Coordinates of C-alpha atoms and ligand atoms in Angstrom, one line a residue:
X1 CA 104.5 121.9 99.1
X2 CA 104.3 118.5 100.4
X3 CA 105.2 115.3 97.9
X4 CA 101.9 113.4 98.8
X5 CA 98.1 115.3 100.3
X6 CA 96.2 112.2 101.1
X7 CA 92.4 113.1 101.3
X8 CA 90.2 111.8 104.1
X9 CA 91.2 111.0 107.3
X10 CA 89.6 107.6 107.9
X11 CA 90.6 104.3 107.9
X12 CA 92.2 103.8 104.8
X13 CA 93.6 107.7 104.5
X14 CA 95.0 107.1 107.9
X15 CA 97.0 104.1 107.3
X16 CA 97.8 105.6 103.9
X17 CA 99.1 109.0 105.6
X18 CA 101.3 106.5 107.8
X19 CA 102.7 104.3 105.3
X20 CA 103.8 107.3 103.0
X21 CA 104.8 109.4 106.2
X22 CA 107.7 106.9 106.6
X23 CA 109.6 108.0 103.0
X24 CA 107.9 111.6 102.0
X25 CA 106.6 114.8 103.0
X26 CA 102.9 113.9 103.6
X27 CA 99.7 116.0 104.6
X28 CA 96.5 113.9 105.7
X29 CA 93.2 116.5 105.1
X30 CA 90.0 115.3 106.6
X31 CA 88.0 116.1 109.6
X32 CA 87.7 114.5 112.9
X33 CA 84.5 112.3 114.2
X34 CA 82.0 115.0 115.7
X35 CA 82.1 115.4 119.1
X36 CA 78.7 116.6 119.7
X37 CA 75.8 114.0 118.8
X38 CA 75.0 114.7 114.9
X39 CA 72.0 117.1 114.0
X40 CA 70.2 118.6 111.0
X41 CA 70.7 121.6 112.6
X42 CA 74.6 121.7 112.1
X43 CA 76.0 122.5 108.5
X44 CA 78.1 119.5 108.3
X45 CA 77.6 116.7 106.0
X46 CA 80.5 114.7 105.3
X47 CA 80.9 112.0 108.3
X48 CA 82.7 108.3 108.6
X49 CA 82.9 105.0 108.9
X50 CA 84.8 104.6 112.0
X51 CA 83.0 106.6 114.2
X52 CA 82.3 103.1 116.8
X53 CA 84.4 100.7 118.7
X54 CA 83.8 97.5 116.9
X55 CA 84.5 95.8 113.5
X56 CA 85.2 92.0 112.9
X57 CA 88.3 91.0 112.0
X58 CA 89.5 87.1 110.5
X59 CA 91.7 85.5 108.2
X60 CA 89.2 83.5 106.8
X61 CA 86.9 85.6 105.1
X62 CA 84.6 84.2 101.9
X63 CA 86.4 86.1 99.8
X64 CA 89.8 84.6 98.8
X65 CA 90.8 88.3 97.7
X66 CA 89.7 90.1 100.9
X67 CA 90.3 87.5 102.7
X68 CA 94.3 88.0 101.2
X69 CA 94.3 91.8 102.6
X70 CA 93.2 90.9 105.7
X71 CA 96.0 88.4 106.1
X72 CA 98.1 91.3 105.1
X73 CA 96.6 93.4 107.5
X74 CA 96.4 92.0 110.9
X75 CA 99.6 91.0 111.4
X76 CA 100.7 94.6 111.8
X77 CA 97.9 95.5 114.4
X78 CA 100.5 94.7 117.2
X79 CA 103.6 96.9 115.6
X80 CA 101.0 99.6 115.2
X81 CA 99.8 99.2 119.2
X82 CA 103.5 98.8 120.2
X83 CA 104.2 102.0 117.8
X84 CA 102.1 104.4 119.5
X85 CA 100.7 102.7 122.9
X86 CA 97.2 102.6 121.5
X87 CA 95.2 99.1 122.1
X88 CA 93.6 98.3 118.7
X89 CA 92.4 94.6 118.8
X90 CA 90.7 92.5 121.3
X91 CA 91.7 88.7 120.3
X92 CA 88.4 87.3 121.3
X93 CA 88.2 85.0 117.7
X94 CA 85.8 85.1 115.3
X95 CA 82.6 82.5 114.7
X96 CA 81.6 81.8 111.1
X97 CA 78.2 80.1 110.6
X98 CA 76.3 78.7 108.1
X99 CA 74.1 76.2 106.5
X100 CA 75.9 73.1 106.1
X101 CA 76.9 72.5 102.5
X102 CA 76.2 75.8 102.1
X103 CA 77.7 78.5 99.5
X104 CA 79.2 80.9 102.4
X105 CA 80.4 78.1 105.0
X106 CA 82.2 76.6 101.9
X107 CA 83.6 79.2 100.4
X108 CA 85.1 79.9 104.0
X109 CA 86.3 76.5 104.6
X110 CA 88.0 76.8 100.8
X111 CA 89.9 79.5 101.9
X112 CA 91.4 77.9 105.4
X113 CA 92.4 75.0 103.3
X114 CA 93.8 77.0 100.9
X115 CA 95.5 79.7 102.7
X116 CA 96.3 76.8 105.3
X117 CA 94.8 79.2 108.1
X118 CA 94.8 77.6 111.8
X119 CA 90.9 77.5 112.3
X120 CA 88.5 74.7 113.7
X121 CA 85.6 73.3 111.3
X122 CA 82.8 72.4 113.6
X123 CA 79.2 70.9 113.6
X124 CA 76.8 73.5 114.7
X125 CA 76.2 71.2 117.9
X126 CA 80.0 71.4 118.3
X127 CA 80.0 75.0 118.4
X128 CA 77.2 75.4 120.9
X129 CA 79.0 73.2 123.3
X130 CA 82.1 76.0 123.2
X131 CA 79.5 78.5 123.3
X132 CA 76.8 77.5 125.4
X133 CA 75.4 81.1 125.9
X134 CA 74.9 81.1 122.1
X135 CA 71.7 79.4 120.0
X136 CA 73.9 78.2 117.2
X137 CA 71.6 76.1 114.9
X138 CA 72.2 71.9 115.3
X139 CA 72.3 71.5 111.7
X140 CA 74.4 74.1 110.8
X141 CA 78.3 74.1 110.2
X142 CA 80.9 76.5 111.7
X143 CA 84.6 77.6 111.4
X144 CA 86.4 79.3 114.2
X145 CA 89.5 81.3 114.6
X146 CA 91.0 81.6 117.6
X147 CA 94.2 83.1 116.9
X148 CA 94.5 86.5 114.9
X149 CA 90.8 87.3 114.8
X150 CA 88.5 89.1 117.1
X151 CA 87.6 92.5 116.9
X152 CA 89.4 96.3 116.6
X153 CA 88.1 99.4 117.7
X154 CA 88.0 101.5 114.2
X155 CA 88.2 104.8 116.6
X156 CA 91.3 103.9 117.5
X157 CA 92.7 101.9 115.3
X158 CA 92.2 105.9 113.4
X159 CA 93.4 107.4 116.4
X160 CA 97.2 104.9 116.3
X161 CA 97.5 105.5 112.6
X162 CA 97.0 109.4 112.4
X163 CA 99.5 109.5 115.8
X164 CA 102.6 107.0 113.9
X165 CA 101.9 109.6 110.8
X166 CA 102.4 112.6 112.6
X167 CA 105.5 110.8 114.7
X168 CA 106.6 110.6 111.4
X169 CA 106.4 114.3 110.2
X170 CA 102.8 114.2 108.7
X171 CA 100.8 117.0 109.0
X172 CA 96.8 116.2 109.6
X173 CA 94.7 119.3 108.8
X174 CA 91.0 119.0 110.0
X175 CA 89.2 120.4 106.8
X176 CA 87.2 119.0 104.5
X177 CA 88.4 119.1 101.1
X178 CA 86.0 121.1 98.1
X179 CA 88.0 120.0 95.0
X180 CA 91.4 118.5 93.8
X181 CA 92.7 119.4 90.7
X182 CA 96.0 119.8 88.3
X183 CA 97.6 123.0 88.0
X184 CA 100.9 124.7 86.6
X185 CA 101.2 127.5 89.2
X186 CA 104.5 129.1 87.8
X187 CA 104.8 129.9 84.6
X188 CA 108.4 130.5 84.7
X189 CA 108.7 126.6 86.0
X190 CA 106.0 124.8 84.4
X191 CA 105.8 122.2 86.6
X192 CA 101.9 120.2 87.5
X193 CA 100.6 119.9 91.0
X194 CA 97.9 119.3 92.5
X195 CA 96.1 121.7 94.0
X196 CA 93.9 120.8 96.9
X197 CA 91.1 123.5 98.0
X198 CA 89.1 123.4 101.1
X199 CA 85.8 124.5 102.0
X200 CA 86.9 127.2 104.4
X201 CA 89.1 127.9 100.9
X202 CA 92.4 127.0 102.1
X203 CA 94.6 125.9 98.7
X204 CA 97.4 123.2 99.3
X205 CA 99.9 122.1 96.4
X206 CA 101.3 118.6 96.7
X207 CA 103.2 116.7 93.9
X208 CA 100.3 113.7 93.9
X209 CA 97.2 113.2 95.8
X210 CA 95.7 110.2 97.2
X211 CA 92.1 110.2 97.7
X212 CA 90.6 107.7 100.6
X213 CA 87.1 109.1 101.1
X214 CA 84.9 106.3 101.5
X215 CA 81.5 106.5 100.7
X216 CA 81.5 110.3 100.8
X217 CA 83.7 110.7 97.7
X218 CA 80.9 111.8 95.4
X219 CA 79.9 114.6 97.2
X220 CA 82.8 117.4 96.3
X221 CA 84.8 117.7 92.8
X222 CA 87.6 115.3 94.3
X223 CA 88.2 113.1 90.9
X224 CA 87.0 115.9 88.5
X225 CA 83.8 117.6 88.1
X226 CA 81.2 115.7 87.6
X227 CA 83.1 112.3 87.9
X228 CA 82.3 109.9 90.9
X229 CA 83.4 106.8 91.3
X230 CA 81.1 103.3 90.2
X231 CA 79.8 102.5 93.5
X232 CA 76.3 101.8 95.5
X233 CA 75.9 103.4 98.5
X234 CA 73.9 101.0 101.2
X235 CA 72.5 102.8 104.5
X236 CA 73.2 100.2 107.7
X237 CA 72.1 100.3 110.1
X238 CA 73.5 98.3 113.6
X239 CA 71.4 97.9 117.2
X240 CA 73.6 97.7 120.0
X241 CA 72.0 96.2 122.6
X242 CA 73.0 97.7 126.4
X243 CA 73.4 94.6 128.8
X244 CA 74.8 94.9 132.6
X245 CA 78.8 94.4 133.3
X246 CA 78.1 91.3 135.3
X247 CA 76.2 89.9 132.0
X248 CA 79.1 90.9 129.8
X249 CA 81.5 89.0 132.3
X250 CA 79.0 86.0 132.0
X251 CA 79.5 85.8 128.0
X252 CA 83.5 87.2 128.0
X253 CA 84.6 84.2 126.0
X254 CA 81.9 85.2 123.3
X255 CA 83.8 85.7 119.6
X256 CA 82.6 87.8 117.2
X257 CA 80.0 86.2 115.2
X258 CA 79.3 86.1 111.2
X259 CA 76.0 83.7 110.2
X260 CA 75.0 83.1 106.7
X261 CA 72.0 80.6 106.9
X262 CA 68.7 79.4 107.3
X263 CA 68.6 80.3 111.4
X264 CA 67.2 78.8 114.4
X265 CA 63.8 77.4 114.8
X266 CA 63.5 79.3 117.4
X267 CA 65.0 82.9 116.4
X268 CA 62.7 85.8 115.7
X269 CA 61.3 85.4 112.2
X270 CA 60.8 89.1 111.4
X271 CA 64.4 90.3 110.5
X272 CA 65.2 91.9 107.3
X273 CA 65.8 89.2 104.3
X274 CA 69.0 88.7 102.2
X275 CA 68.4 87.1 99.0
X276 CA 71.3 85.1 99.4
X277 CA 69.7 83.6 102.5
X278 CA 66.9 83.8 104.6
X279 CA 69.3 85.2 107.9
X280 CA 72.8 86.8 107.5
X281 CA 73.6 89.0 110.3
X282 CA 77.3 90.4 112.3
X283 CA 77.5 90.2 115.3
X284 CA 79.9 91.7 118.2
X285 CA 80.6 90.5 121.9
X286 CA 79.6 92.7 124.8
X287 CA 82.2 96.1 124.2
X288 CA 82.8 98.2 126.6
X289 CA 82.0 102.0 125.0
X290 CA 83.1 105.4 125.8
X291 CA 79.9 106.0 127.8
X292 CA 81.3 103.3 130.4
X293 CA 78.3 100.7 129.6
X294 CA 78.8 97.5 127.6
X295 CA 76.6 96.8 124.4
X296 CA 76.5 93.4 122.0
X297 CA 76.0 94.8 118.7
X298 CA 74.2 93.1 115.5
X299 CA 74.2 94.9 112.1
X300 CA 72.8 93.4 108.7
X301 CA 73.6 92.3 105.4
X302 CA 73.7 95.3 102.6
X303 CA 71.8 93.1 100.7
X304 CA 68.8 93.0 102.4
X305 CA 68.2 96.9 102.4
X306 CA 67.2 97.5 99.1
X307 CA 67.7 101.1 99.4
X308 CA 70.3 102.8 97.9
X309 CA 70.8 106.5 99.1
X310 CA 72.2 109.0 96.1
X311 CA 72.6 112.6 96.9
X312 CA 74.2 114.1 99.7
X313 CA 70.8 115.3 101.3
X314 CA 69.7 111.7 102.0
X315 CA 73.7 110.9 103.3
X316 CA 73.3 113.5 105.3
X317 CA 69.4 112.6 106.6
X318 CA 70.3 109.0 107.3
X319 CA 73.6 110.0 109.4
X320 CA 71.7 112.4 111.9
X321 CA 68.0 110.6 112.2
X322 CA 69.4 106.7 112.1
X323 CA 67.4 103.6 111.8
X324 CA 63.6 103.6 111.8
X325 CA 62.6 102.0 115.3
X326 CA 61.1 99.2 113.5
X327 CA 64.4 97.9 112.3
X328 CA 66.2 98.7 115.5
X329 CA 63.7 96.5 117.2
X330 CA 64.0 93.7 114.8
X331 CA 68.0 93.4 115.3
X332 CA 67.6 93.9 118.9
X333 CA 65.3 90.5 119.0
X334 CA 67.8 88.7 116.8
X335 CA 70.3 89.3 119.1
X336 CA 68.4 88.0 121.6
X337 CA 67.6 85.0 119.7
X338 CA 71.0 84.0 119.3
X339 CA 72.1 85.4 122.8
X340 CA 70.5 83.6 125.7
X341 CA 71.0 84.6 129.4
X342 CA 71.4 88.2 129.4
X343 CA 69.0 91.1 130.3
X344 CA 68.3 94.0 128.4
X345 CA 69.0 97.0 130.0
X346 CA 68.3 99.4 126.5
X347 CA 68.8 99.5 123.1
X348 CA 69.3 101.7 120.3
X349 CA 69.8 102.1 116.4
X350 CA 72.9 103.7 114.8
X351 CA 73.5 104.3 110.6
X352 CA 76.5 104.0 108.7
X353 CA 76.9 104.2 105.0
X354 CA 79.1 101.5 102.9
X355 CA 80.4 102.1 99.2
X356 CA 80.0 99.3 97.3
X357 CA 82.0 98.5 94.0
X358 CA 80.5 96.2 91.2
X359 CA 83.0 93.6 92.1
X360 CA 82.8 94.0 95.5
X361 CA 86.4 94.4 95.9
X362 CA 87.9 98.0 96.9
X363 CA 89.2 100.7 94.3
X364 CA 93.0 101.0 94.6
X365 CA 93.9 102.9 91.4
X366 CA 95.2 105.5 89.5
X367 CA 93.0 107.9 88.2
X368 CA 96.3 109.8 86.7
X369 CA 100.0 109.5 87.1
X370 CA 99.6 112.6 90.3
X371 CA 95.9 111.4 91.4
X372 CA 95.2 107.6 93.0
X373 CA 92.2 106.3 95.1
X374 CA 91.6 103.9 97.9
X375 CA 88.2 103.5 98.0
X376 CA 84.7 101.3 98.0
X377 CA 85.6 99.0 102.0
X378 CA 82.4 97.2 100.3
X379 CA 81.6 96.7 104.0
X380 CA 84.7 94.8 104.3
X381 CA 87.5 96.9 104.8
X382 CA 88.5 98.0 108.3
X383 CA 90.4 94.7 108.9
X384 CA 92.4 95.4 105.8
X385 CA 92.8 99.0 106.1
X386 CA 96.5 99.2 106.2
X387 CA 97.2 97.0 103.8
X388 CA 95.1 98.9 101.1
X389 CA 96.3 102.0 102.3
X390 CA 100.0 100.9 101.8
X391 CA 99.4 99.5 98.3
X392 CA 97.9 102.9 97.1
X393 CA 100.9 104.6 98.4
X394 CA 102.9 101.9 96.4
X395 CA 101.3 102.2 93.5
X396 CA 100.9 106.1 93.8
X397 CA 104.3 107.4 94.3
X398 CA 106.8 104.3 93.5
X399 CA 104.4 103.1 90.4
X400 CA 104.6 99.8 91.9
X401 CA 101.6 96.8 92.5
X402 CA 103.3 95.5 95.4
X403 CA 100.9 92.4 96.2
X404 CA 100.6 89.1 94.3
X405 CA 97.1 89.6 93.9
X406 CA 96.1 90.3 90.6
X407 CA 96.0 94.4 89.9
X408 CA 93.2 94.5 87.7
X409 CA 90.8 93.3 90.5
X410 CA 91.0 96.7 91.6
X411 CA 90.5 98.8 89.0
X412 CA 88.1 101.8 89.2
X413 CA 85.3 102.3 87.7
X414 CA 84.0 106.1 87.1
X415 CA 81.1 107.4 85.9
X416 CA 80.3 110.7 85.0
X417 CA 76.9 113.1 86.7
X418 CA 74.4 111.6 84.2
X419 CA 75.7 108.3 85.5
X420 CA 77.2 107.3 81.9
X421 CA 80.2 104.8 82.6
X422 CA 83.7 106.9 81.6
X423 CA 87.2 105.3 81.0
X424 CA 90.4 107.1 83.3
X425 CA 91.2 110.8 82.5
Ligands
FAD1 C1 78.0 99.5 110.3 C2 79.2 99.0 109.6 C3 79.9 97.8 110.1 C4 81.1 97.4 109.5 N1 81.6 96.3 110.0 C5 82.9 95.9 109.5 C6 83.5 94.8 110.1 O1 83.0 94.2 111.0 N2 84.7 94.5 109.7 C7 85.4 95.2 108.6 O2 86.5 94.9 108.3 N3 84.7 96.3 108.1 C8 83.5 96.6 108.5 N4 82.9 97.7 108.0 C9 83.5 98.5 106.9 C10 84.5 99.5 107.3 O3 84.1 100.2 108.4 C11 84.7 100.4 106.0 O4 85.0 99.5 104.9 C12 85.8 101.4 106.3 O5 85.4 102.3 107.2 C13 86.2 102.0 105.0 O6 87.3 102.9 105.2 P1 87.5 104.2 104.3 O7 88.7 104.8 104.8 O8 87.2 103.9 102.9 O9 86.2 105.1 104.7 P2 86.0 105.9 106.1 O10 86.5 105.0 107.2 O11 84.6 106.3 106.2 O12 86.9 107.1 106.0 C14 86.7 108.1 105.0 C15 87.1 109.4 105.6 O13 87.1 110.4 104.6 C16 86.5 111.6 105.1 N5 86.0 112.4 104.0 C17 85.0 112.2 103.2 N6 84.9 113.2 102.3 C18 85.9 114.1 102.6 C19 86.3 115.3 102.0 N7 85.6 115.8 100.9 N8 87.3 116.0 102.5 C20 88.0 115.4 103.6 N9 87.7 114.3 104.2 C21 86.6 113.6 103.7 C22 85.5 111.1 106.1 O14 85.1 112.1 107.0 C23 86.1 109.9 106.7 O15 86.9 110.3 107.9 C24 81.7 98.2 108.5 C25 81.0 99.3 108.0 C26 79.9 99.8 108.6 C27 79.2 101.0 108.1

């Protein structure tokens, strides 16, 4: 019996499974990235959110609460890459662009000051002198971090977490989990546990269970049956762009890039709209991938995709097709509206699913005193990973809110099948 199962084996589970690995018995349940390309042929359907080699990471987010976790968070990159000899972060800094005066730059700016984060506020002109490969918009404004910001693999970053755990005694069993529930299996002793039941119907008894599913939590009887937590789930989609290694040497001092704003006068018009503004896009420096080539990558806002996907058919259907070609083609040209000088060798379209909360802000909560979750990244959370991990485990099995932020920010929300708004079991 182990005194803590965490559920999924992603980014928060992981860091989860390591934080709780370093005081208790711990098992981590959740299955590995495929290794083959995904198909509608193969039974699976339950995939991840870290199944790539780039996601932005900065002090200085919009969010004076995420922004909080991150600064938490990435810190401890280098103990976990001196912990287990895996290289998580590439320190390139991170570009944040918008229009001047607007809400986003702003809000970004409020938090430097704030936080009193070491970051440069500069005209857009300013910025395209650093960055001359880069159409950055006159008029707009820009804040850069150079220091602790760049981008981490979330493969690896996965891969160091899941390797410190087991280090530390935790055992990681590559199943995917069919229900969760509280039990009294000895009548002489009656003692609850949780009982944790796989699909290949493997049955595990831990003292409490923490579940860090991500956007795939609704699709077994993990918080009761019929219960799912209050979230939207947003299909992305991202084009990563293939450009040549000489190209990617060109552009090596390229950050990663975040734009919020009215865009160029010369960027391509037909790119999907956010309603908070007419362009917001990510965007990644040339990465080298497994495959040995290098790709810039540009995904969009959740908010300009008004479609929401529900059951786990459609998860399932947008995971193995992807992106339609239009709107692979349409971030491909925005990339090369805002990169200059490099030549397209290919480009393709990849999906990914975010769970988004009302509040934007991620679940970490109890559901009951042997049952917490760490869920809803909102799009946001690989950066902060182990810091939301490490507060669930906190709250979980010491009962304590071990950040100064305040708790009920991240309250959950449930609602049952119908999708009727419960309170907590
Ligand atoms: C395209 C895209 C770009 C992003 N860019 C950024 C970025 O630049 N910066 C940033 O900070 N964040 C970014 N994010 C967000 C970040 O990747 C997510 O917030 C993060 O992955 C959430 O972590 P998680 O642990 O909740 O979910 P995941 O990382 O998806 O992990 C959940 C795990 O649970 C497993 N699982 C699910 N159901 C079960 C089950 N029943 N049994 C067992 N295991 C199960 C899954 O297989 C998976 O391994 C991006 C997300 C996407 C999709």
């Amino acid at each position: 019996m182990f005194d803590l199962c965490v559920v999924g084996a992603g980014l928060i589970g992981s860091a989860a499974a390591k934080h709780a690995s370093n005081f208790l018995n711990v098992c981590l349940i959740g299955p590995d990235e495929p290794d083959k390309k995904r198909s509608q042929d193969s039974p699976r359907d339950i995939y991840g959110g870290h199944y790539d080699e780039g996601r932005i990471y900065m002090r200085s987010t919009s969010d004076p609460v995420w922004a909080k976790l991150a600064q938490k968070s990435i810190p401890r990159y280098a103990e976990i890459e001196k912990e287990c000899g895996i290289e998580i972060a590439k320190e390139v800094g991170c570009l944040s662009i918008g229009s001047h005066g607007g809400n986003y730059i702003t809000s970004v700016k409020n938090v430097v000051e704030k936080d009193n984060l070491s970051a440069s506020v500069l005209s857009g002109t300013e910025a395209r002198s650093l960055f001359p490969f880069l159409s950055i918009p006159k008029d707009d404004e820009a804040v850069f971090e150079s220091h602790s910001a760049g981008y981490i693999s979330p493969r690896r970053l996965v891969k160091a977490q899941i390797t410190i755990a087991k280090t530390n005694g935790c055992q990681h069993i590559q199943e995917v989990v069919r229900s969760v529930t509280r039990v009294v299996p000895d009548n002489d002793n009656p003692i609850m546990l949780m009982e944790v039941t796989t699909d290949s119907g493997t049955k595990i008894l831990a003292k409490k269970v923490l579940v860090a599913t991500g956007a795939f939590t609704a699709f077994r009887d993990l918080l009761g049956t019929g219960v799912s937590p209050d979230t939207k789930l947003y299909p992305l989609a991202v084009t990563k762009l293939e450009i040549s290694k000489e190209d990617a040497n060109k552009i090596s001092t390229m950050p990663s890039v975040l734009y919020f704003g009215r865009g160029g006068d010369d960027w391509s018009r037909d790119y999907p709209v956010d309603p908070r503004a007419p362009v917001v896009f990510y965007m990644l420096p040339p990465i080298r991938y497994p495959d040995g080539k290098y790709y810039i990558k540009l995904g969009h806002s959740h908010d300009s995709v008004p479609k929401l996907l529900h059951t786990g058919t459609q998860m399932k259907k947008w995971f193995d097709q992807g992106p339609d070609a239009r709107l692979t083609r349409q971030m491909a040209d925005m990339i090369l509206s805002v990169v200059k000088g490099v030549k397209v060798l290919s480009f393709h379209g990849d999906s990914c699913v975010v769970d988004v909360a009302p509040s934007n802000r991620p679940y970490i909560d109890l559901i009951h005193n042997q049952l917490g979750v760490a869920i809803a990244g909102n799009g946001y959370a690989a950066k902060s990973s182990d810091e939301i991990g490490r507060l669930a485990v906190e709250l979980l099995m010491n009962g304590k809110w071990d950040t100064d932020l305040p708790q009920n920010l991240f309250y959950v929300k449930l609602k049952s099948g119908r999708g009727m708004c419960i309170s907590k079991l």
